[in-house]
């Protein structure tokens, strides 16, 4: 126990040391600043936001950054209403939204949305039609797509989710999602649910895929980072941060920071694709 | 005849023991599961992450990957909510017990019963819409935050405090009520010098149970300003973190095993806080009955 | 001088009491005012019967009403016999230290945070249900009802025990005096004389089950469908509010959650009224 | 010589819980005397005492008609007059209950409590008066070394004397005693009787009592409460 704590300490101390050396320039902008940034919206963004906040607040304790989830819909509405400073979306805000709230959009990462199944499931590839039929509830047994004779358990995201929006639009071609589907409120929970259900199927942000779930090729294309980056994998999206009107002051500095070398490195570390 | 009766009685016996074993077994399973899976994550770094505890406590540095902000958030919520709820709640309870006539009492009690029965999410929804309403009225000044959450939580526990104050005062014997009056005390002097001190233990145990309610509630705060990550709240108008919400958040958003482990840790800490509060209330209350036995 | 001070304090007492009462009305007022646009156009009926499909302009909360009732009534179905059994165990069957200990354990259970039940539910109960029935995801009406049972039982048990204790001892002695057993005494005297208390305990627990958010939100699956079986995923009114509250404040979607709020408010009011009527009955019974 | 009248009731009607206790009763109580009130148990003797310091007003389901006048500073005052200061009345009319009712405070604070409620006195004055009253109540010798321990630890007789001391500290002109010795043993009761005889030099005392021999020993006047009226039974020569 003790050794682990010490190890963590050492690691953090080391990384702090390197950060301060290598990226001093990027964080310099926050020196002497004071104030609060409130962020809400897409859940996929949270790991990056948290890491950025940790670095900024670690350097300057006078800055307070709060990060809430809620999904892309929440992000747009809350920033539009002036309840938060930055609203994150995992999709491009609609024209109506942009107009109504005079949103400024900043796309700082690219992400793919991949179909995932339990690693115990043999299925590793689905066509667009198969995927649409499964999520519409028309195919209800794994044997119909070449798997075991077991009922398919559907998992979908809540309606405020940007991941759901992108998946629905680009993978399902705006087809129905069965009402029987279990509704999960985040990428992490989706992964948790599918990893625990041998006959479940769901979709998560590519950045969230790890050994607990198995990614499924879509129309024969693997949802790998490379494929998303090269534009081969079709179910992809940008990760946006939106502000109401032109960002200013601390908020502007925060968004600028996301586009610095250090910011983009966080993006890559958290499993997304850099925009540069 | 006797045979049937004996069988029936045996049936009742078996059934009741079965129910007892089932219920306690289930609860022990829940708590045991939590501890078996979570005790390993209990350590100083669970609370303070990588930040030296002293720096965190002195607010010199932010804590990341630790529960410290959530613990502080929950504590500030408790303190604030109880601060709002105690004066209003006790005053209402005193009014009901000492001033209101029977009709008024029945009338007001109906409202307090409804308030006590409202699902916490409805109170949360009220807090949220009130914040939006105020934000419309005074643009940019009010948004869901610690202040709004604590006020909404105060509304949630208000009926508890009203009820315990009222019950504690009404439970006093007539003789206790008349003593100070016969010595020339005014009604208010009688309340403040004699009646309240004598019913204090009942009121305090009620307040402690209200604190437990503030500590565990999730539905109200998730609508009124709690967030996934905010650091230690700096002002009443900050977003904040809280233990119960953290547990909910982790259960649905965890990205890896380590993060999940902190969820277990948070659950154990919250459970311990609530149990300690419960035991405190129990000790205080038991002393009441102890005293009552000796006086009778 | 002192009189004016006393007067000021007394005014504060009155003010507080009426403020607290008014709060109850204001909360309902808020729900009504914000939900009104949806209810105004004579759409109460469609709200209650339609499914939820915002992209089709349908904002019915019927699936949520059914989900709420299904989960809470099922949990009461489990919890009522369980609680009655436990209450009998505590007040009749066991004696001395065992009874005291059981009672303290049950009292202690009232202090366990809801979110803990939800949390353990996800990682312990949901996989168990899934494995056992080998169907569905495990996030279902049954799982939520089982966890809710644990949540509401202590309330009921304590209330039952208290009601049993209120039955005058002399009644029971009469049974014992003619050679009856403790259990006969319970069934012939204690239970018949405490039934209003038993019904009140049931009603209070039902109120708790209807109003709980976290357990259903975390383990009922939240699918927007009318559940057809115990293993179907369902959404309650409370979790619907939690899931939709962040939508556009102007949209009908957002307003629909106030309809949920109104329903929950009305459920509560009805239960409180029921308890009051029963309470009056109980007083009369006791005399 | 006709004795000066201290208390006069006129057409006093009193009911408790719908039951009539007094019906149109007019009676006078003489100054600096011990008047004993006797009557069958449950006839409302104790309740009658409460009409003289308006303490019944704190008890639900009571009602009263008629007047009670008391002679303070040489003239009669109607104590039920609109706006009559009830707290001042209760300071002038002390009361001791059947069951000793010390407050859960120290011995010292119990006795000093009425003065603290009244306010406006220095600590030294209060201390001197507490000692004086404890001496008058013949309790000083027993408690002077533990004034700050809890009053609840005293024996029954000590508690009752403490309550008398507490009632005396406001220097009441009238003292109402509700069977003050019924909860006490014989010797303690005798000590309290002796105390009352001494107190009547400065005080009008109304004593509700069951014990006929007690009444004959110490009362100057005996009044019986029967069927809702008070009847003068006898006077000592």
mmCIF file of C-alpha atoms in Angstrom, chain A residues 1 4-5 8-9 12 16 36 38-39 43 46-47 50 53-55 57-58 60-70 78 81-84 184-193 195-196 208 210 212, chain B residues 39-43 45 49-53 59-62 64 128 131-132 135-136 140 142-144 226-235 237-240 246 248-249 251-257 259:
data_model
loop_
_atom_site.group_PDB
_atom_site.id
_atom_site.type_symbol
_atom_site.label_atom_id
_atom_site.label_comp_id
_atom_site.label_asym_id
_atom_site.label_seq_id
_atom_site.Cartn_x
_atom_site.Cartn_y
_atom_site.Cartn_z
ATOM 1 C CA UNK A 1 0.000 0.000 0.000
ATOM 2 C CA UNK A 4 1.993 2.372 -4.165
ATOM 3 C CA UNK A 5 1.261 5.723 -2.616
ATOM 4 C CA UNK A 8 2.089 7.684 -7.265
ATOM 5 C CA UNK A 9 3.709 10.609 -5.518
ATOM 6 C CA UNK A 12 3.169 12.893 -10.208
ATOM 7 C CA UNK A 16 4.879 17.934 -12.735
ATOM 8 C CA UNK A 36 -13.948 30.631 -12.319
ATOM 9 C CA UNK A 38 -17.830 26.597 -15.581
ATOM 10 C CA UNK A 39 -17.992 23.809 -18.118
ATOM 11 C CA UNK A 43 -19.334 13.258 -21.370
ATOM 12 C CA UNK A 46 -14.674 15.133 -19.520
ATOM 13 C CA UNK A 47 -11.336 13.267 -19.280
ATOM 14 C CA UNK A 50 -10.373 17.258 -16.211
ATOM 15 C CA UNK A 53 -8.224 21.730 -15.437
ATOM 16 C CA UNK A 54 -5.886 19.749 -13.203
ATOM 17 C CA UNK A 55 -2.845 21.255 -14.864
ATOM 18 C CA UNK A 57 -5.482 24.675 -11.282
ATOM 19 C CA UNK A 58 -2.326 22.891 -10.179
ATOM 20 C CA UNK A 60 -2.613 28.480 -10.224
ATOM 21 C CA UNK A 61 -4.846 27.651 -7.228
ATOM 22 C CA UNK A 62 -6.747 30.929 -7.686
ATOM 23 C CA UNK A 63 -8.448 29.524 -10.757
ATOM 24 C CA UNK A 64 -11.482 27.347 -10.224
ATOM 25 C CA UNK A 65 -12.696 25.165 -13.064
ATOM 26 C CA UNK A 66 -15.874 23.133 -12.631
ATOM 27 C CA UNK A 67 -16.785 20.393 -15.059
ATOM 28 C CA UNK A 68 -20.227 18.842 -15.344
ATOM 29 C CA UNK A 69 -21.457 16.172 -17.709
ATOM 30 C CA UNK A 70 -25.008 15.957 -18.924
ATOM 31 C CA UNK A 78 -26.605 25.638 -20.492
ATOM 32 C CA UNK A 81 -28.755 30.229 -21.090
ATOM 33 C CA UNK A 82 -25.585 31.623 -19.593
ATOM 34 C CA UNK A 83 -25.511 29.019 -16.842
ATOM 35 C CA UNK A 84 -22.033 27.861 -17.826
ATOM 36 C CA UNK A 184 -27.175 4.486 -20.428
ATOM 37 C CA UNK A 185 -26.040 7.946 -19.478
ATOM 38 C CA UNK A 186 -22.345 7.936 -20.358
ATOM 39 C CA UNK A 187 -19.561 6.373 -22.361
ATOM 40 C CA UNK A 188 -18.041 4.853 -19.252
ATOM 41 C CA UNK A 189 -21.286 3.299 -18.145
ATOM 42 C CA UNK A 190 -21.915 1.967 -21.644
ATOM 43 C CA UNK A 191 -18.567 0.233 -21.536
ATOM 44 C CA UNK A 192 -19.332 -1.100 -18.089
ATOM 45 C CA UNK A 193 -22.743 -2.389 -19.142
ATOM 46 C CA UNK A 195 -18.473 -5.574 -20.579
ATOM 47 C CA UNK A 196 -20.792 -7.199 -18.044
ATOM 48 C CA UNK A 208 -12.978 4.797 -24.587
ATOM 49 C CA UNK A 210 -10.159 -0.913 -24.012
ATOM 50 C CA UNK A 212 -13.130 -4.874 -21.491
ATOM 51 C CA UNK B 39 -11.593 -1.626 1.731
ATOM 52 C CA UNK B 40 -8.434 -1.844 -0.348
ATOM 53 C CA UNK B 41 -9.053 1.597 -1.797
ATOM 54 C CA UNK B 42 -9.347 3.220 1.629
ATOM 55 C CA UNK B 43 -6.181 5.227 2.169
ATOM 56 C CA UNK B 45 -4.503 9.038 -1.209
ATOM 57 C CA UNK B 49 -4.906 12.110 -4.298
ATOM 58 C CA UNK B 50 -1.331 13.111 -4.871
ATOM 59 C CA UNK B 51 -1.554 16.389 -2.986
ATOM 60 C CA UNK B 52 0.090 16.519 0.451
ATOM 61 C CA UNK B 53 -2.845 16.421 2.927
ATOM 62 C CA UNK B 59 -6.323 25.122 0.635
ATOM 63 C CA UNK B 60 -2.885 25.841 -0.742
ATOM 64 C CA UNK B 61 -3.289 23.387 -3.541
ATOM 65 C CA UNK B 62 -6.119 21.747 -5.393
ATOM 66 C CA UNK B 64 -7.077 15.958 -8.094
ATOM 67 C CA UNK B 128 -33.518 24.272 -10.463
ATOM 68 C CA UNK B 131 -32.619 29.292 -10.225
ATOM 69 C CA UNK B 132 -33.533 29.576 -13.910
ATOM 70 C CA UNK B 135 -31.409 34.004 -13.748
ATOM 71 C CA UNK B 136 -34.056 35.360 -16.132
ATOM 72 C CA UNK B 140 -25.998 36.373 -15.063
ATOM 73 C CA UNK B 142 -27.824 33.305 -10.268
ATOM 74 C CA UNK B 143 -27.189 29.882 -11.685
ATOM 75 C CA UNK B 144 -27.325 26.462 -10.087
ATOM 76 C CA UNK B 226 -23.341 19.568 -8.233
ATOM 77 C CA UNK B 227 -20.765 18.729 -10.899
ATOM 78 C CA UNK B 228 -18.318 15.990 -11.710
ATOM 79 C CA UNK B 229 -15.230 18.047 -11.052
ATOM 80 C CA UNK B 230 -14.879 21.449 -9.497
ATOM 81 C CA UNK B 231 -12.321 21.395 -6.741
ATOM 82 C CA UNK B 232 -13.091 22.791 -3.330
ATOM 83 C CA UNK B 233 -15.934 25.347 -3.591
ATOM 84 C CA UNK B 234 -14.639 28.885 -3.120
ATOM 85 C CA UNK B 235 -17.915 30.708 -2.699
ATOM 86 C CA UNK B 237 -21.966 30.756 -6.035
ATOM 87 C CA UNK B 238 -19.545 28.034 -7.061
ATOM 88 C CA UNK B 239 -20.284 24.692 -8.508
ATOM 89 C CA UNK B 240 -19.182 21.960 -6.134
ATOM 90 C CA UNK B 246 -19.645 11.306 -6.911
ATOM 91 C CA UNK B 248 -23.594 8.048 -8.722
ATOM 92 C CA UNK B 249 -21.302 9.675 -11.253
ATOM 93 C CA UNK B 251 -21.084 4.205 -11.146
ATOM 94 C CA UNK B 252 -22.153 5.437 -14.550
ATOM 95 C CA UNK B 253 -19.056 7.170 -15.922
ATOM 96 C CA UNK B 254 -16.054 5.270 -14.688
ATOM 97 C CA UNK B 255 -13.429 4.755 -17.333
ATOM 98 C CA UNK B 256 -11.179 2.227 -15.607
ATOM 99 C CA UNK B 257 -10.852 -0.050 -12.583
ATOM 100 C CA UNK B 259 -11.637 5.127 -10.959
#
